[in-house]
């Protein structure tokens, strides 16, 4: 007889085989993001720190135009006291490529892909037919 914790884990593992990425993703409207043209200043650094996210999507002009991912740990090397700069000016050293996956993909193979490639975040696309 399984205890409640074991039953919950087993049920979740079985569900991974059935659920799609689109069913478990966080919608863009609820994601903390940064505009590529934002000034990298003390206020932004404080906001990033307070939000507590290690990976932050970066968009250009509109939130649905994600151009990369900012790793918050990479900001440690930036001295914001010397010059006023934008994320765009530092994009070549701060902004990493974003992985895009189809929303209809099952969760289990995506989790394997994440683990094999040391990926922790992806942009989910939805094919409209």
PDB file of N, CA and C in Angstrom, residues 58-102:
ATOM      1  N   UNK A  58      14.293  38.796 -21.666  1.00  0.00           N
ATOM      2  CA  UNK A  58      14.500  40.173 -22.126  1.00  0.00           C
ATOM      3  C   UNK A  58      13.779  40.322 -23.461  1.00  0.00           C
ATOM      4  N   UNK A  59      12.973  41.388 -23.560  1.00  0.00           N
ATOM      5  CA  UNK A  59      12.204  41.608 -24.784  1.00  0.00           C
ATOM      6  C   UNK A  59      12.599  42.921 -25.436  1.00  0.00           C
ATOM      7  N   UNK A  60      12.289  43.032 -26.725  1.00  0.00           N
ATOM      8  CA  UNK A  60      12.561  44.251 -27.476  1.00  0.00           C
ATOM      9  C   UNK A  60      11.231  44.823 -27.957  1.00  0.00           C
ATOM     10  N   UNK A  61      10.869  45.965 -27.479  1.00  0.00           N
ATOM     11  CA  UNK A  61       9.673  46.739 -27.807  1.00  0.00           C
ATOM     12  C   UNK A  61       8.398  46.135 -27.212  1.00  0.00           C
ATOM     13  N   UNK A  62       8.044  44.895 -27.568  1.00  0.00           N
ATOM     14  CA  UNK A  62       6.829  44.282 -27.017  1.00  0.00           C
ATOM     15  C   UNK A  62       7.192  43.003 -26.266  1.00  0.00           C
ATOM     16  N   UNK A  63       6.394  42.669 -25.272  1.00  0.00           N
ATOM     17  CA  UNK A  63       6.672  41.506 -24.420  1.00  0.00           C
ATOM     18  C   UNK A  63       6.630  40.178 -25.173  1.00  0.00           C
ATOM     19  N   UNK A  64       6.007  40.164 -26.322  1.00  0.00           N
ATOM     20  CA  UNK A  64       5.972  38.909 -27.072  1.00  0.00           C
ATOM     21  C   UNK A  64       7.155  38.775 -28.037  1.00  0.00           C
ATOM     22  N   UNK A  65       8.076  39.726 -28.000  1.00  0.00           N
ATOM     23  CA  UNK A  65       9.285  39.678 -28.825  1.00  0.00           C
ATOM     24  C   UNK A  65      10.503  39.447 -27.923  1.00  0.00           C
ATOM     25  N   UNK A  66      10.602  38.250 -27.389  1.00  0.00           N
ATOM     26  CA  UNK A  66      11.694  37.918 -26.472  1.00  0.00           C
ATOM     27  C   UNK A  66      12.968  37.661 -27.279  1.00  0.00           C
ATOM     28  N   UNK A  67      14.029  38.394 -26.908  1.00  0.00           N
ATOM     29  CA  UNK A  67      15.278  38.314 -27.666  1.00  0.00           C
ATOM     30  C   UNK A  67      16.370  37.525 -26.943  1.00  0.00           C
ATOM     31  N   UNK A  68      16.138  37.201 -25.684  1.00  0.00           N
ATOM     32  CA  UNK A  68      17.139  36.447 -24.948  1.00  0.00           C
ATOM     33  C   UNK A  68      16.791  36.336 -23.480  1.00  0.00           C
ATOM     34  N   UNK A  69      17.759  35.805 -22.734  1.00  0.00           N
ATOM     35  CA  UNK A  69      17.580  35.596 -21.301  1.00  0.00           C
ATOM     36  C   UNK A  69      18.767  36.221 -20.564  1.00  0.00           C
ATOM     37  N   UNK A  70      18.471  36.972 -19.535  1.00  0.00           N
ATOM     38  CA  UNK A  70      19.496  37.565 -18.677  1.00  0.00           C
ATOM     39  C   UNK A  70      19.677  36.674 -17.463  1.00  0.00           C
ATOM     40  N   UNK A  71      20.903  36.270 -17.202  1.00  0.00           N
ATOM     41  CA  UNK A  71      21.216  35.520 -15.988  1.00  0.00           C
ATOM     42  C   UNK A  71      21.579  36.566 -14.933  1.00  0.00           C
ATOM     43  N   UNK A  72      20.802  36.637 -13.875  1.00  0.00           N
ATOM     44  CA  UNK A  72      21.014  37.699 -12.886  1.00  0.00           C
ATOM     45  C   UNK A  72      22.421  37.645 -12.282  1.00  0.00           C
ATOM     46  N   UNK A  73      23.005  36.470 -12.192  1.00  0.00           N
ATOM     47  CA  UNK A  73      24.365  36.373 -11.633  1.00  0.00           C
ATOM     48  C   UNK A  73      25.395  37.096 -12.503  1.00  0.00           C
ATOM     49  N   UNK A  74      25.108  37.251 -13.796  1.00  0.00           N
ATOM     50  CA  UNK A  74      26.035  37.950 -14.690  1.00  0.00           C
ATOM     51  C   UNK A  74      26.118  39.440 -14.380  1.00  0.00           C
ATOM     52  N   UNK A  75      25.149  39.957 -13.657  1.00  0.00           N
ATOM     53  CA  UNK A  75      25.149  41.383 -13.321  1.00  0.00           C
ATOM     54  C   UNK A  75      26.193  41.737 -12.271  1.00  0.00           C
ATOM     55  N   UNK A  76      26.738  40.724 -11.604  1.00  0.00           N
ATOM     56  CA  UNK A  76      27.747  40.988 -10.575  1.00  0.00           C
ATOM     57  C   UNK A  76      28.979  41.660 -11.150  1.00  0.00           C
ATOM     58  N   UNK A  77      29.264  41.435 -12.431  1.00  0.00           N
ATOM     59  CA  UNK A  77      30.475  41.999 -13.030  1.00  0.00           C
ATOM     60  C   UNK A  77      30.267  43.418 -13.563  1.00  0.00           C
ATOM     61  N   UNK A  78      29.062  43.944 -13.489  1.00  0.00           N
ATOM     62  CA  UNK A  78      28.765  45.262 -14.036  1.00  0.00           C
ATOM     63  C   UNK A  78      28.858  46.321 -12.941  1.00  0.00           C
ATOM     64  N   UNK A  79      29.644  47.356 -13.196  1.00  0.00           N
ATOM     65  CA  UNK A  79      29.757  48.480 -12.268  1.00  0.00           C
ATOM     66  C   UNK A  79      28.814  49.579 -12.753  1.00  0.00           C
ATOM     67  N   UNK A  80      27.672  49.697 -12.111  1.00  0.00           N
ATOM     68  CA  UNK A  80      26.668  50.651 -12.571  1.00  0.00           C
ATOM     69  C   UNK A  80      26.989  52.085 -12.176  1.00  0.00           C
ATOM     70  N   UNK A  81      27.984  52.292 -11.346  1.00  0.00           N
ATOM     71  CA  UNK A  81      28.332  53.647 -10.915  1.00  0.00           C
ATOM     72  C   UNK A  81      29.146  54.411 -11.958  1.00  0.00           C
ATOM     73  N   UNK A  82      29.784  53.706 -12.884  1.00  0.00           N
ATOM     74  CA  UNK A  82      30.677  54.386 -13.822  1.00  0.00           C
ATOM     75  C   UNK A  82      29.934  55.079 -14.959  1.00  0.00           C
ATOM     76  N   UNK A  83      29.025  54.398 -15.622  1.00  0.00           N
ATOM     77  CA  UNK A  83      28.304  54.979 -16.756  1.00  0.00           C
ATOM     78  C   UNK A  83      26.863  54.500 -16.757  1.00  0.00           C
ATOM     79  N   UNK A  84      25.999  55.305 -17.333  1.00  0.00           N
ATOM     80  CA  UNK A  84      24.618  54.890 -17.520  1.00  0.00           C
ATOM     81  C   UNK A  84      24.542  54.108 -18.823  1.00  0.00           C
ATOM     82  N   UNK A  85      24.172  52.844 -18.722  1.00  0.00           N
ATOM     83  CA  UNK A  85      24.088  51.995 -19.902  1.00  0.00           C
ATOM     84  C   UNK A  85      22.741  51.290 -19.939  1.00  0.00           C
ATOM     85  N   UNK A  86      22.385  50.834 -21.129  1.00  0.00           N
ATOM     86  CA  UNK A  86      21.165  50.057 -21.279  1.00  0.00           C
ATOM     87  C   UNK A  86      21.527  48.582 -21.395  1.00  0.00           C
ATOM     88  N   UNK A  87      20.548  47.745 -21.207  1.00  0.00           N
ATOM     89  CA  UNK A  87      20.771  46.311 -21.422  1.00  0.00           C
ATOM     90  C   UNK A  87      21.218  46.046 -22.854  1.00  0.00           C
ATOM     91  N   UNK A  88      20.683  46.824 -23.785  1.00  0.00           N
ATOM     92  CA  UNK A  88      21.026  46.638 -25.194  1.00  0.00           C
ATOM     93  C   UNK A  88      22.517  46.857 -25.433  1.00  0.00           C
ATOM     94  N   UNK A  89      23.090  47.871 -24.764  1.00  0.00           N
ATOM     95  CA  UNK A  89      24.509  48.158 -24.942  1.00  0.00           C
ATOM     96  C   UNK A  89      25.396  47.017 -24.428  1.00  0.00           C
ATOM     97  N   UNK A  90      24.894  46.283 -23.457  1.00  0.00           N
ATOM     98  CA  UNK A  90      25.668  45.179 -22.878  1.00  0.00           C
ATOM     99  C   UNK A  90      25.149  43.818 -23.326  1.00  0.00           C
ATOM    100  N   UNK A  91      24.262  43.812 -24.304  1.00  0.00           N
ATOM    101  CA  UNK A  91      23.604  42.560 -24.690  1.00  0.00           C
ATOM    102  C   UNK A  91      24.574  41.483 -25.163  1.00  0.00           C
ATOM    103  N   UNK A  92      25.651  41.869 -25.797  1.00  0.00           N
ATOM    104  CA  UNK A  92      26.581  40.858 -26.309  1.00  0.00           C
ATOM    105  C   UNK A  92      27.250  40.064 -25.182  1.00  0.00           C
ATOM    106  N   UNK A  93      27.340  40.646 -23.985  1.00  0.00           N
ATOM    107  CA  UNK A  93      27.948  39.920 -22.864  1.00  0.00           C
ATOM    108  C   UNK A  93      26.934  39.455 -21.822  1.00  0.00           C
ATOM    109  N   UNK A  94      25.739  40.054 -21.821  1.00  0.00           N
ATOM    110  CA  UNK A  94      24.765  39.707 -20.788  1.00  0.00           C
ATOM    111  C   UNK A  94      23.598  38.848 -21.257  1.00  0.00           C
ATOM    112  N   UNK A  95      23.170  39.027 -22.486  1.00  0.00           N
ATOM    113  CA  UNK A  95      21.949  38.374 -22.949  1.00  0.00           C
ATOM    114  C   UNK A  95      22.307  37.057 -23.646  1.00  0.00           C
ATOM    115  N   UNK A  96      21.721  35.997 -23.154  1.00  0.00           N
ATOM    116  CA  UNK A  96      21.961  34.667 -23.727  1.00  0.00           C
ATOM    117  C   UNK A  96      20.804  34.271 -24.637  1.00  0.00           C
ATOM    118  N   UNK A  97      21.090  33.362 -25.543  1.00  0.00           N
ATOM    119  CA  UNK A  97      20.054  32.890 -26.458  1.00  0.00           C
ATOM    120  C   UNK A  97      18.939  32.199 -25.681  1.00  0.00           C
ATOM    121  N   UNK A  98      17.758  32.283 -26.244  1.00  0.00           N
ATOM    122  CA  UNK A  98      16.606  31.629 -25.635  1.00  0.00           C
ATOM    123  C   UNK A  98      16.241  30.401 -26.457  1.00  0.00           C
ATOM    124  N   UNK A  99      15.881  29.337 -25.774  1.00  0.00           N
ATOM    125  CA  UNK A  99      15.457  28.097 -26.419  1.00  0.00           C
ATOM    126  C   UNK A  99      13.950  28.197 -26.640  1.00  0.00           C
ATOM    127  N   UNK A 100      13.507  27.847 -27.845  1.00  0.00           N
ATOM    128  CA  UNK A 100      12.080  27.876 -28.168  1.00  0.00           C
ATOM    129  C   UNK A 100      11.613  26.449 -28.409  1.00  0.00           C
ATOM    130  N   UNK A 101      10.514  26.082 -27.732  1.00  0.00           N
ATOM    131  CA  UNK A 101       9.949  24.752 -27.917  1.00  0.00           C
ATOM    132  C   UNK A 101       8.474  24.871 -28.278  1.00  0.00           C
ATOM    133  N   UNK A 102       7.981  23.887 -28.971  1.00  0.00           N
ATOM    134  CA  UNK A 102       6.580  23.861 -29.382  1.00  0.00           C
ATOM    135  C   UNK A 102       5.708  23.475 -28.192  1.00  0.00           C
TER     136      UNK A 102
END
